[in-house]
mmCIF file with all atom_site columns, C-alpha atoms in Angstrom:
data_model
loop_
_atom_site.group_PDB
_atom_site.id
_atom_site.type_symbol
_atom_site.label_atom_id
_atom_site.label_alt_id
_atom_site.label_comp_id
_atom_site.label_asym_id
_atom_site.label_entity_id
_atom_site.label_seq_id
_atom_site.pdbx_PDB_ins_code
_atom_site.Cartn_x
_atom_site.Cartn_y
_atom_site.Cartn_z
_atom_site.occupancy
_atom_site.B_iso_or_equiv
_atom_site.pdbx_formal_charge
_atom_site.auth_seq_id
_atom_site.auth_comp_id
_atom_site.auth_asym_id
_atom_site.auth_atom_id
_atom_site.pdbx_PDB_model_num
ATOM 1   C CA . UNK Z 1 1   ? 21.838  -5.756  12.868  1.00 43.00 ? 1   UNK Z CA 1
ATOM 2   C CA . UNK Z 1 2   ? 20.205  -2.384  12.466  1.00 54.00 ? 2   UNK Z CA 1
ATOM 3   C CA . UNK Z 1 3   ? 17.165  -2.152  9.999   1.00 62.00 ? 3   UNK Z CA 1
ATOM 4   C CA . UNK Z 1 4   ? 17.883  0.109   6.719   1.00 79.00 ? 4   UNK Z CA 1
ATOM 5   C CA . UNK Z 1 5   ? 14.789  2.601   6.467   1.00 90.00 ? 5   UNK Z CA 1
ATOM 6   C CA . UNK Z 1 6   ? 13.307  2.683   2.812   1.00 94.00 ? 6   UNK Z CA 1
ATOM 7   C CA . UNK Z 1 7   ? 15.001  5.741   0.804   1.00 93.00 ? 7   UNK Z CA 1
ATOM 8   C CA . UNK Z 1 8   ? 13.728  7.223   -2.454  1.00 94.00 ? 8   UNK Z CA 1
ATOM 9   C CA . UNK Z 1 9   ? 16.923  5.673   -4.282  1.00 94.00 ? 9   UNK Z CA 1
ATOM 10  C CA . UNK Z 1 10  ? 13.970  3.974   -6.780  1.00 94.00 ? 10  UNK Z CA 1
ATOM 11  C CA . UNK Z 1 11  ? 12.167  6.992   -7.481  1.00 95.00 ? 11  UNK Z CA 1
ATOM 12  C CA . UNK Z 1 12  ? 15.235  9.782   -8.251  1.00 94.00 ? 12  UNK Z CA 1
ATOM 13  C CA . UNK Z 1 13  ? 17.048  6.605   -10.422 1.00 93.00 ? 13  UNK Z CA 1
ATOM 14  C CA . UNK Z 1 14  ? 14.025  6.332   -12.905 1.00 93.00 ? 14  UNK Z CA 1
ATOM 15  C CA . UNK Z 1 15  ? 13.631  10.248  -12.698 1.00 92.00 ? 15  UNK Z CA 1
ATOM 16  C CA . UNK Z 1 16  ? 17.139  10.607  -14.027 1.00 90.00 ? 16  UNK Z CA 1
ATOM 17  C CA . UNK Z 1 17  ? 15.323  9.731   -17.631 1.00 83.00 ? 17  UNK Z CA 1
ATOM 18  C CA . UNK Z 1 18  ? 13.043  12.580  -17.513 1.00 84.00 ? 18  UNK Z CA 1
ATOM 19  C CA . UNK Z 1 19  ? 10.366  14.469  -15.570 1.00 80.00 ? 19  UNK Z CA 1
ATOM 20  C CA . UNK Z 1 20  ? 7.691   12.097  -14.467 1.00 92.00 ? 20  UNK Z CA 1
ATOM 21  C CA . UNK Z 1 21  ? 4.652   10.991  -12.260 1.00 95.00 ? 21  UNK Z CA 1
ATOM 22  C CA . UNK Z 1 22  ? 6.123   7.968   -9.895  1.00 96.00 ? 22  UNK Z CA 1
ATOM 23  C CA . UNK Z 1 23  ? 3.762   6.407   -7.523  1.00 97.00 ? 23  UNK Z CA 1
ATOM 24  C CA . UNK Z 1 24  ? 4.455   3.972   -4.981  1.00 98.00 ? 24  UNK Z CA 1
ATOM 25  C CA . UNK Z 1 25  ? 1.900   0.329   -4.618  1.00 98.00 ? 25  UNK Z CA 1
ATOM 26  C CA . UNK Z 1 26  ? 1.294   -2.188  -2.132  1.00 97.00 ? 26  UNK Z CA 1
ATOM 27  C CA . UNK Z 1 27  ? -1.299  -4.256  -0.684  1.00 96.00 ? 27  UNK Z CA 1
ATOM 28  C CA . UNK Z 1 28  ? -2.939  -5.157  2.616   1.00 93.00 ? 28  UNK Z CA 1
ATOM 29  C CA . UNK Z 1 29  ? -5.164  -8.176  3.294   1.00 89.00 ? 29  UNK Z CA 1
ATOM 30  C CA . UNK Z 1 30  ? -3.853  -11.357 1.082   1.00 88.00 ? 30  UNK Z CA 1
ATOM 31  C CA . UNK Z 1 31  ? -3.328  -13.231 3.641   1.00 74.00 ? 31  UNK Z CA 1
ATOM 32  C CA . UNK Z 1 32  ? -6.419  -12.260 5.472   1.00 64.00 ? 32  UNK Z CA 1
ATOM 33  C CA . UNK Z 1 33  ? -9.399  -15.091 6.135   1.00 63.00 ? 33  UNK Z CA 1
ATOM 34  C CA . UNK Z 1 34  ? -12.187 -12.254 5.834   1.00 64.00 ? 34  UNK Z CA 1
ATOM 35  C CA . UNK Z 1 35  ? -12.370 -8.858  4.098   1.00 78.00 ? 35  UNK Z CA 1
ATOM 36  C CA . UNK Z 1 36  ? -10.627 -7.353  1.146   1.00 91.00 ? 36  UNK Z CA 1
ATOM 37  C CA . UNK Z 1 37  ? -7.695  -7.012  -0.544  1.00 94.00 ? 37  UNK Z CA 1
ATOM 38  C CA . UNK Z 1 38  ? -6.802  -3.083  -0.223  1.00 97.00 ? 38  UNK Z CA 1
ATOM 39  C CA . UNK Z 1 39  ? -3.983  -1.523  -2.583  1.00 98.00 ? 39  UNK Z CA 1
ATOM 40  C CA . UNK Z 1 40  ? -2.871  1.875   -1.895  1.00 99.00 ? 40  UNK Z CA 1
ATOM 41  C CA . UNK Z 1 41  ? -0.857  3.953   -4.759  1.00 98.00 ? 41  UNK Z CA 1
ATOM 42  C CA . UNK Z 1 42  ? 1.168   6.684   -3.240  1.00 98.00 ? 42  UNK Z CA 1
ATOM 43  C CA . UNK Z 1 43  ? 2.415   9.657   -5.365  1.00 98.00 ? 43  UNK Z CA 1
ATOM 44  C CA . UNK Z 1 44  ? 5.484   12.448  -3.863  1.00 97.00 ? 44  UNK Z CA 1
ATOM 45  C CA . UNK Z 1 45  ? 7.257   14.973  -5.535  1.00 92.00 ? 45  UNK Z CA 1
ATOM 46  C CA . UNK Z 1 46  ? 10.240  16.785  -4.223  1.00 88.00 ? 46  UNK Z CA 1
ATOM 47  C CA . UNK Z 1 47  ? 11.501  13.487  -3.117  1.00 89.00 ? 47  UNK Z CA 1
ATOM 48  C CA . UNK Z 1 48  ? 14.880  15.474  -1.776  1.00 84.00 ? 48  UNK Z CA 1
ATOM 49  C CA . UNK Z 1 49  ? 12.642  17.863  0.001   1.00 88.00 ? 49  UNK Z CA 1
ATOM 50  C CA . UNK Z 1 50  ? 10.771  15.357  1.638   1.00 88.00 ? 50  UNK Z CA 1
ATOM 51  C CA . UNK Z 1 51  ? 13.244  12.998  3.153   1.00 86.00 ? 51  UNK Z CA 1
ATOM 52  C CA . UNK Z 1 52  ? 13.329  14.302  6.505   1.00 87.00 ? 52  UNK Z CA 1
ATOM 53  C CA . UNK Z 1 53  ? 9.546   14.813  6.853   1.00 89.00 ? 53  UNK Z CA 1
ATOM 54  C CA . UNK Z 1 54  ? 9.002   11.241  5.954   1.00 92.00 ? 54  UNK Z CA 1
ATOM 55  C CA . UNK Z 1 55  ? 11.866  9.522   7.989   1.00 90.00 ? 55  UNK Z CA 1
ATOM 56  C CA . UNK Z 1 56  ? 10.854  6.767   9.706   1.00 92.00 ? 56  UNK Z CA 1
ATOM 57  C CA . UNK Z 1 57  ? 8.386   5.370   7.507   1.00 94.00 ? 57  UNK Z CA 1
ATOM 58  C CA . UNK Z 1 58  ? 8.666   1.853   6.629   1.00 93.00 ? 58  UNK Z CA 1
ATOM 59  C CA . UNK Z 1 59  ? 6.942   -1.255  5.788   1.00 92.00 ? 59  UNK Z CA 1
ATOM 60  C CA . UNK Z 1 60  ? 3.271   -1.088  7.609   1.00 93.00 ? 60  UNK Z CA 1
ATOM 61  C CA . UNK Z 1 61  ? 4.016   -4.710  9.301   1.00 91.00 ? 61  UNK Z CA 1
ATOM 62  C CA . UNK Z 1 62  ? 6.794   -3.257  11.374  1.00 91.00 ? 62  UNK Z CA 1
ATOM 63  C CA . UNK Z 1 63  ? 4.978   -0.470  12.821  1.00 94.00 ? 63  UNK Z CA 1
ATOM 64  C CA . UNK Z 1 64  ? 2.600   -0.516  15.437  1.00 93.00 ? 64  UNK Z CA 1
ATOM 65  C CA . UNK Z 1 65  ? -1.494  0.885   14.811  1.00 92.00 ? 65  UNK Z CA 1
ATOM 66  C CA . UNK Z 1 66  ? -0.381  3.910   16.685  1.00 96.00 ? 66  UNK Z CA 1
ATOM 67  C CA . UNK Z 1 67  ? 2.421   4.758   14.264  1.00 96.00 ? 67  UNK Z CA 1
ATOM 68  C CA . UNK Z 1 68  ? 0.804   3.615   11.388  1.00 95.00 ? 68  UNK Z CA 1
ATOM 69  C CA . UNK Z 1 69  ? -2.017  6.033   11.961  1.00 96.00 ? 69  UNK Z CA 1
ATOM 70  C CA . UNK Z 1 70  ? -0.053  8.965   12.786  1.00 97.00 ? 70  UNK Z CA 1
ATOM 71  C CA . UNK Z 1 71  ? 2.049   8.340   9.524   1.00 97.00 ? 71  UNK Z CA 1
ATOM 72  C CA . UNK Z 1 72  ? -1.124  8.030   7.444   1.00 98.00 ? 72  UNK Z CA 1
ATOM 73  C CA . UNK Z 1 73  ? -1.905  11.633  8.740   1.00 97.00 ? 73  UNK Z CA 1
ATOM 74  C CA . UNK Z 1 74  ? 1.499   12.719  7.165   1.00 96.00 ? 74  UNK Z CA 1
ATOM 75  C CA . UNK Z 1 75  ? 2.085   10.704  3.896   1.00 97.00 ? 75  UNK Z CA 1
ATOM 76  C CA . UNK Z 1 76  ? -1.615  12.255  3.105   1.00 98.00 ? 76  UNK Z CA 1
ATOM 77  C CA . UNK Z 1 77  ? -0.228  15.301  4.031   1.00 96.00 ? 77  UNK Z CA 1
ATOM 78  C CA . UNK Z 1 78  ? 2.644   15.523  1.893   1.00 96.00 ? 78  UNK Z CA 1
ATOM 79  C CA . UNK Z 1 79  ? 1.457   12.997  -1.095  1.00 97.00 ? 79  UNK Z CA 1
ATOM 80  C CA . UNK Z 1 80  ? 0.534   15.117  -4.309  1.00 97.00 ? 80  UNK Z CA 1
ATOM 81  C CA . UNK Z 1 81  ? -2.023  12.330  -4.612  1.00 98.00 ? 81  UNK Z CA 1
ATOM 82  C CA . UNK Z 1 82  ? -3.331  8.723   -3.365  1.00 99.00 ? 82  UNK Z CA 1
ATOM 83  C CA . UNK Z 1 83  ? -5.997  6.224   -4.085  1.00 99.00 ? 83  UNK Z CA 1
ATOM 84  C CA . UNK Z 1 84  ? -7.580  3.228   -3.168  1.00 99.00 ? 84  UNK Z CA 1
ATOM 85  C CA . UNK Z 1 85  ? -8.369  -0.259  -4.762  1.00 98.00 ? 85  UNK Z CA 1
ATOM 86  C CA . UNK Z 1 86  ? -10.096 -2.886  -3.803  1.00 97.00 ? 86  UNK Z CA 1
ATOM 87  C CA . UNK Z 1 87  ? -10.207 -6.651  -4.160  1.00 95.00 ? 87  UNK Z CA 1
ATOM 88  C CA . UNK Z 1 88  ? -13.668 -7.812  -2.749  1.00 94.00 ? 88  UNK Z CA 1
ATOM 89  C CA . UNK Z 1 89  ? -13.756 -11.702 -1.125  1.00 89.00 ? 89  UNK Z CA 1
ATOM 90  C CA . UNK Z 1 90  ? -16.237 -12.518 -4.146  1.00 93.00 ? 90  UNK Z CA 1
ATOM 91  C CA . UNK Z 1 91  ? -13.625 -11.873 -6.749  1.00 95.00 ? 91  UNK Z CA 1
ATOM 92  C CA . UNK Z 1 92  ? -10.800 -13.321 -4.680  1.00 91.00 ? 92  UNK Z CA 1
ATOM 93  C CA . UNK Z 1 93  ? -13.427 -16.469 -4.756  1.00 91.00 ? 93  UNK Z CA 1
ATOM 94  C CA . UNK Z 1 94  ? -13.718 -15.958 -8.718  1.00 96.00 ? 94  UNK Z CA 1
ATOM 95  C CA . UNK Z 1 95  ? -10.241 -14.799 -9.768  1.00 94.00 ? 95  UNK Z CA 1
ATOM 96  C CA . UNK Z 1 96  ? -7.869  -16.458 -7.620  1.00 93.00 ? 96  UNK Z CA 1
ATOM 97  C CA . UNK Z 1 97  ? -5.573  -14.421 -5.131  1.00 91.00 ? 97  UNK Z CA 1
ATOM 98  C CA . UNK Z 1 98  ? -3.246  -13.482 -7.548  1.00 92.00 ? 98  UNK Z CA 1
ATOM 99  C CA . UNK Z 1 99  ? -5.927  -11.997 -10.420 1.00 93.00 ? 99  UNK Z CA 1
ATOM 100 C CA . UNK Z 1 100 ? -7.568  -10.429 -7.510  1.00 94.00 ? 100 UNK Z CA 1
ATOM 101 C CA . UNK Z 1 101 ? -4.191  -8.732  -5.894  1.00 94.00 ? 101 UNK Z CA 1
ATOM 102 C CA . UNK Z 1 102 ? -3.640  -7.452  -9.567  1.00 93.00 ? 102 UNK Z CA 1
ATOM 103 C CA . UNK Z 1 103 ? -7.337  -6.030  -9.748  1.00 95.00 ? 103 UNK Z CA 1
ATOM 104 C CA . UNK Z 1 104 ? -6.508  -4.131  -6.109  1.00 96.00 ? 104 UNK Z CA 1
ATOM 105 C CA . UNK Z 1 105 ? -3.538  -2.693  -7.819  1.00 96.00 ? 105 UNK Z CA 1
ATOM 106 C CA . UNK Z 1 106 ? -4.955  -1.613  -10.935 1.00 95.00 ? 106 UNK Z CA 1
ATOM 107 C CA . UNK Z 1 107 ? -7.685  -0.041  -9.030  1.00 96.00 ? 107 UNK Z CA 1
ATOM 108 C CA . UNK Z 1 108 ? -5.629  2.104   -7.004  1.00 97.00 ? 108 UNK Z CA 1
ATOM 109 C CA . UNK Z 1 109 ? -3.751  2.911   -9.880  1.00 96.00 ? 109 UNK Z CA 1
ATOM 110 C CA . UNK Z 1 110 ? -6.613  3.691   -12.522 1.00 95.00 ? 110 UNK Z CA 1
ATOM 111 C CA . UNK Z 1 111 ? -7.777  6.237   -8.901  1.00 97.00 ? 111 UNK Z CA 1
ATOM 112 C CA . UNK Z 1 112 ? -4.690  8.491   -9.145  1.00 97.00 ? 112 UNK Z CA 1
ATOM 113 C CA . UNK Z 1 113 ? -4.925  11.875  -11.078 1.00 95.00 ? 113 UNK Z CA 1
ATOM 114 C CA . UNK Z 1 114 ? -1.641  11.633  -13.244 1.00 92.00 ? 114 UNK Z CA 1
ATOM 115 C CA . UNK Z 1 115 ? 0.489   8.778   -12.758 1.00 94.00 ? 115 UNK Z CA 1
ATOM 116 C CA . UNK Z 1 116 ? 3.359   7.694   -15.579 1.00 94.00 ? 116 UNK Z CA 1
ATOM 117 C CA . UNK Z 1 117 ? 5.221   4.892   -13.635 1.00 95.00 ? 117 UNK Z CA 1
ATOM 118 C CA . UNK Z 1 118 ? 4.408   2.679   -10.765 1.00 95.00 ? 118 UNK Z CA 1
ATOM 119 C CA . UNK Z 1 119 ? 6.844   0.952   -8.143  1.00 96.00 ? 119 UNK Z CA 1
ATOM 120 C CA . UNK Z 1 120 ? 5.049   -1.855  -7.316  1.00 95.00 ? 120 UNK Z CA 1
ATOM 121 C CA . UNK Z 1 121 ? 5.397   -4.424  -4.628  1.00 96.00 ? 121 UNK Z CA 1
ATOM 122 C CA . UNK Z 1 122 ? 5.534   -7.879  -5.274  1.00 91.00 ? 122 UNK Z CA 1
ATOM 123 C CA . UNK Z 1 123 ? 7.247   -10.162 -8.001  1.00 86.00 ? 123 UNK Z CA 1
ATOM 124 C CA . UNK Z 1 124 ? 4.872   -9.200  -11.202 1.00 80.00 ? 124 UNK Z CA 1
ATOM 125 C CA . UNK Z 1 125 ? 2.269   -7.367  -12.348 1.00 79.00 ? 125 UNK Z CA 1
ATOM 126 C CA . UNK Z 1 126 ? 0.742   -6.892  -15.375 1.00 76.00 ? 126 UNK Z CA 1
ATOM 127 C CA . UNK Z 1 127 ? -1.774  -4.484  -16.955 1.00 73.00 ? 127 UNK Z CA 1
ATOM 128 C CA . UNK Z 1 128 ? -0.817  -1.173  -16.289 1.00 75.00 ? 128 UNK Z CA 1
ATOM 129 C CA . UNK Z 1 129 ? -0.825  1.173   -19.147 1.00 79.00 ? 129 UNK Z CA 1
ATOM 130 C CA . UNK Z 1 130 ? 2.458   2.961   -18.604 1.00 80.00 ? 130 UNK Z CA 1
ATOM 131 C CA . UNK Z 1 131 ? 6.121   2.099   -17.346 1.00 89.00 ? 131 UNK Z CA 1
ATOM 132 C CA . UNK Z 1 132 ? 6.650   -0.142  -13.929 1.00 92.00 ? 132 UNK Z CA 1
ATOM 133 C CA . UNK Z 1 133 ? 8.864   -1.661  -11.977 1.00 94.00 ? 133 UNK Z CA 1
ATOM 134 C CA . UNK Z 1 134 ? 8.195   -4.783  -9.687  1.00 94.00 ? 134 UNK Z CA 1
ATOM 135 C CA . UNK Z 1 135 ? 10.539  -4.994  -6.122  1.00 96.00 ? 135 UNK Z CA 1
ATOM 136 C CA . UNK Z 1 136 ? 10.446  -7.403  -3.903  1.00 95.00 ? 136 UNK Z CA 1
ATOM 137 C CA . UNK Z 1 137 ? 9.714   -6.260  -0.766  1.00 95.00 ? 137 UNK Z CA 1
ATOM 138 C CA . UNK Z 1 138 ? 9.380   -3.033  -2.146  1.00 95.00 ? 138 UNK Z CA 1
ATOM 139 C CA . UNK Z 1 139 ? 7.984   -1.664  1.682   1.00 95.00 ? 139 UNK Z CA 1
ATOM 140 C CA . UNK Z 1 140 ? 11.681  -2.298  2.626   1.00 95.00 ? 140 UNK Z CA 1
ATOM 141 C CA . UNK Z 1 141 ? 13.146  -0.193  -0.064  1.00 96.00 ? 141 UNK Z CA 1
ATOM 142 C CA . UNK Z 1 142 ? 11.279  2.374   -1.038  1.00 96.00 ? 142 UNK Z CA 1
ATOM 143 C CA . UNK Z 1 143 ? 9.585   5.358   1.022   1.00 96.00 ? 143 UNK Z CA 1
ATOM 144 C CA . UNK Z 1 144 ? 6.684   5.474   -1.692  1.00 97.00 ? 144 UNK Z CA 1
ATOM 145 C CA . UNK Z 1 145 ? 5.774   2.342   -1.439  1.00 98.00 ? 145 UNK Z CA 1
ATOM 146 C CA . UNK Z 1 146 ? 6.491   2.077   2.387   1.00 97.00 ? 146 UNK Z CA 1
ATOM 147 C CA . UNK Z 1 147 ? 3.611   4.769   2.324   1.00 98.00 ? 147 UNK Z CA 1
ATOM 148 C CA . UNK Z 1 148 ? 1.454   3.187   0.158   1.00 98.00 ? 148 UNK Z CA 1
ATOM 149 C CA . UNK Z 1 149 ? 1.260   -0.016  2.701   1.00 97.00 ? 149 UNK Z CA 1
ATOM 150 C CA . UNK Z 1 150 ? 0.999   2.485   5.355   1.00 98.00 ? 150 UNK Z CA 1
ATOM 151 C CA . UNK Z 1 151 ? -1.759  4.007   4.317   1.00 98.00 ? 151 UNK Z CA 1
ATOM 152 C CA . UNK Z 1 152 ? -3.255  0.712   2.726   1.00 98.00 ? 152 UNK Z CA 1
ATOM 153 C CA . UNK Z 1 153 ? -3.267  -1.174  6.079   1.00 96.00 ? 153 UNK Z CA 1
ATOM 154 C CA . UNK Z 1 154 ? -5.229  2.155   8.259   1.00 97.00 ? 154 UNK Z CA 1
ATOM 155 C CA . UNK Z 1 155 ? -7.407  1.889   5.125   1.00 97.00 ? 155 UNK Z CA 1
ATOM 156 C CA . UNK Z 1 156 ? -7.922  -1.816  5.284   1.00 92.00 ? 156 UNK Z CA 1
ATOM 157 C CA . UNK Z 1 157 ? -8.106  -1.899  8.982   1.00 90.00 ? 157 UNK Z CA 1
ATOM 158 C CA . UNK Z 1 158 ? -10.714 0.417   9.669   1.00 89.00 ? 158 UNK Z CA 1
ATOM 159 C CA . UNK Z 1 159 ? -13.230 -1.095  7.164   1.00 87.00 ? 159 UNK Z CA 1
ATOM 160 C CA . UNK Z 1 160 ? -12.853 -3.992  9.286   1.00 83.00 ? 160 UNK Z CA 1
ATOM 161 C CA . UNK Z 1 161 ? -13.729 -1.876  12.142  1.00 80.00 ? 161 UNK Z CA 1
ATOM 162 C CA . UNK Z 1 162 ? -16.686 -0.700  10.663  1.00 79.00 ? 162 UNK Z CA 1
ATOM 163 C CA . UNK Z 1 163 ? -17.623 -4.229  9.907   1.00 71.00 ? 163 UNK Z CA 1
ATOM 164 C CA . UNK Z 1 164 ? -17.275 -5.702  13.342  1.00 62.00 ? 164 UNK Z CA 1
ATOM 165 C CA . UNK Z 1 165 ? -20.201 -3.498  14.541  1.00 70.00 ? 165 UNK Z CA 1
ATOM 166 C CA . UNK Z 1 166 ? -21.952 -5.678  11.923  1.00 68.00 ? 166 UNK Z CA 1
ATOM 167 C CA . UNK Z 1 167 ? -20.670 -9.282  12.939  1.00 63.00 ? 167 UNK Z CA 1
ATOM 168 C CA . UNK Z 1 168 ? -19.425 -8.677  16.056  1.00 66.00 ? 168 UNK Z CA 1
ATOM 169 C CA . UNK Z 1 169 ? -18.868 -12.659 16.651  1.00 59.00 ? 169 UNK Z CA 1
ATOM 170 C CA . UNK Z 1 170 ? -16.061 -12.677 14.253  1.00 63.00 ? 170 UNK Z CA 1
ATOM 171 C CA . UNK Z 1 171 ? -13.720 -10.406 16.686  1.00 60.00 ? 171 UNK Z CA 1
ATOM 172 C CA . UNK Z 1 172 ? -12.988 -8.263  13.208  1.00 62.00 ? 172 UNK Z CA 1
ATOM 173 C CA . UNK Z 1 173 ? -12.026 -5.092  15.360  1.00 64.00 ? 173 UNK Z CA 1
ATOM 174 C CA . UNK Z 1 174 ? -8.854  -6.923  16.825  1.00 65.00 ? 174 UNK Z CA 1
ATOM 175 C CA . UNK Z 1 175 ? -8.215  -9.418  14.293  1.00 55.00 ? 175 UNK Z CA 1
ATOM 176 C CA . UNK Z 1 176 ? -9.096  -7.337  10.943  1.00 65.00 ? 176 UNK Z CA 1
ATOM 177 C CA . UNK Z 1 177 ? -9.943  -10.576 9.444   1.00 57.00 ? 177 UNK Z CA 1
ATOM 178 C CA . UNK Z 1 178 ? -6.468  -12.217 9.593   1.00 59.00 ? 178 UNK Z CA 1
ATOM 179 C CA . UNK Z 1 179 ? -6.260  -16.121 11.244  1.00 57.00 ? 179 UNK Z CA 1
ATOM 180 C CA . UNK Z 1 180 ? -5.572  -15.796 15.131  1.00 61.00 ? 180 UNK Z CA 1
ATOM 181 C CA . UNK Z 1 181 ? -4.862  -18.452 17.714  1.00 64.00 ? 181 UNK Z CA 1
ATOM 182 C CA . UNK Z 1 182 ? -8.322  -18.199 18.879  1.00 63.00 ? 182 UNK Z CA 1
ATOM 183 C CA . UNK Z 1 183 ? -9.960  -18.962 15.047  1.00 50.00 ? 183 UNK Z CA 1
#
């Protein structure tokens, strides 16, 4: 069975009611035993434009770190904007991993410059100011938020990096805090 690439079928269907800013949402890092939770929200224009200089992105989990970081290099290249959110382990700890994935999301979103509607990954969300639209595995069907877990995970994954120089006993710079056969 051949895989289906992501397409911006989402994004030009709600555009058909009007001019407005769409950005794409996902997360990295809920299943993770260490670090955060990292959202990333995604926002293209000229979706038609775009198509072939985006083909081939897809959901982060199916690409490997070498893809993932050259496709980082072009969704920042061609996104009108992206931002960050983060779920620290202390509020995962206090909220629960649901209130915290929300908080990651929100984040991200409240980071953008101009954003009217989100696609958002996942089975609900709640909190955002304007239109959204949840998909389940979104990554799968949508090049926005395809991008957004692209550029979530090189995010995610290099902060763990960074803090494997710290605590180098915890093996964070192959692992990136998820469970391994050797934890």
């Amino acid at each position: 069975m051949k895989n289906i690439l992501p397409t911006f079928e989402y994004e030009l269907e709600i555009l058909r009611g009007g001019e407005i800013v769409i950005a794409g949402v996902d997360e990295v890092g809920r299943g993770a035993l260490a670090g955060p939770i990292v959202a990333a929200a995604v926002v293209f224009e000229n979706y038609q434009k775009l198509r072939p200089k985006l083909r081939g992105i897809r959901d982060s989990k199916t690409l490997t770190a070498k893809q993932r970081e050259e496709f980082d290099k072009i969704i920042k290249s061609f996104a009108t904007d992206f931002a960050f959110g983060q779920a620290m382990p202390y509020e995962i700890d206090k909220h629960g991993i649901g209130a915290a994935n929300i908080l990651a999301f929100k984040r991200a979103l409240d980071g953008l410059t101009n954003c009217d509607f989100a696609l958002i990954d996942g089975r609900r969300f709640r909190g955002f100011e304007y239109g959204y639209r949840c998909l389940i595995k979104g990554d799968s069907k949508s090049i926005s938020i395809a991008a957004a877990s692209i550029i979530a995970k090189v995010f995610r994954d290099s902060l763990m990096a960074k803090l494997h120089k710290e605590f180098e006993i915890y093996n964070f710079a192959k692992n990136f805090g998820y469970g391994t056969k050797y934890h």
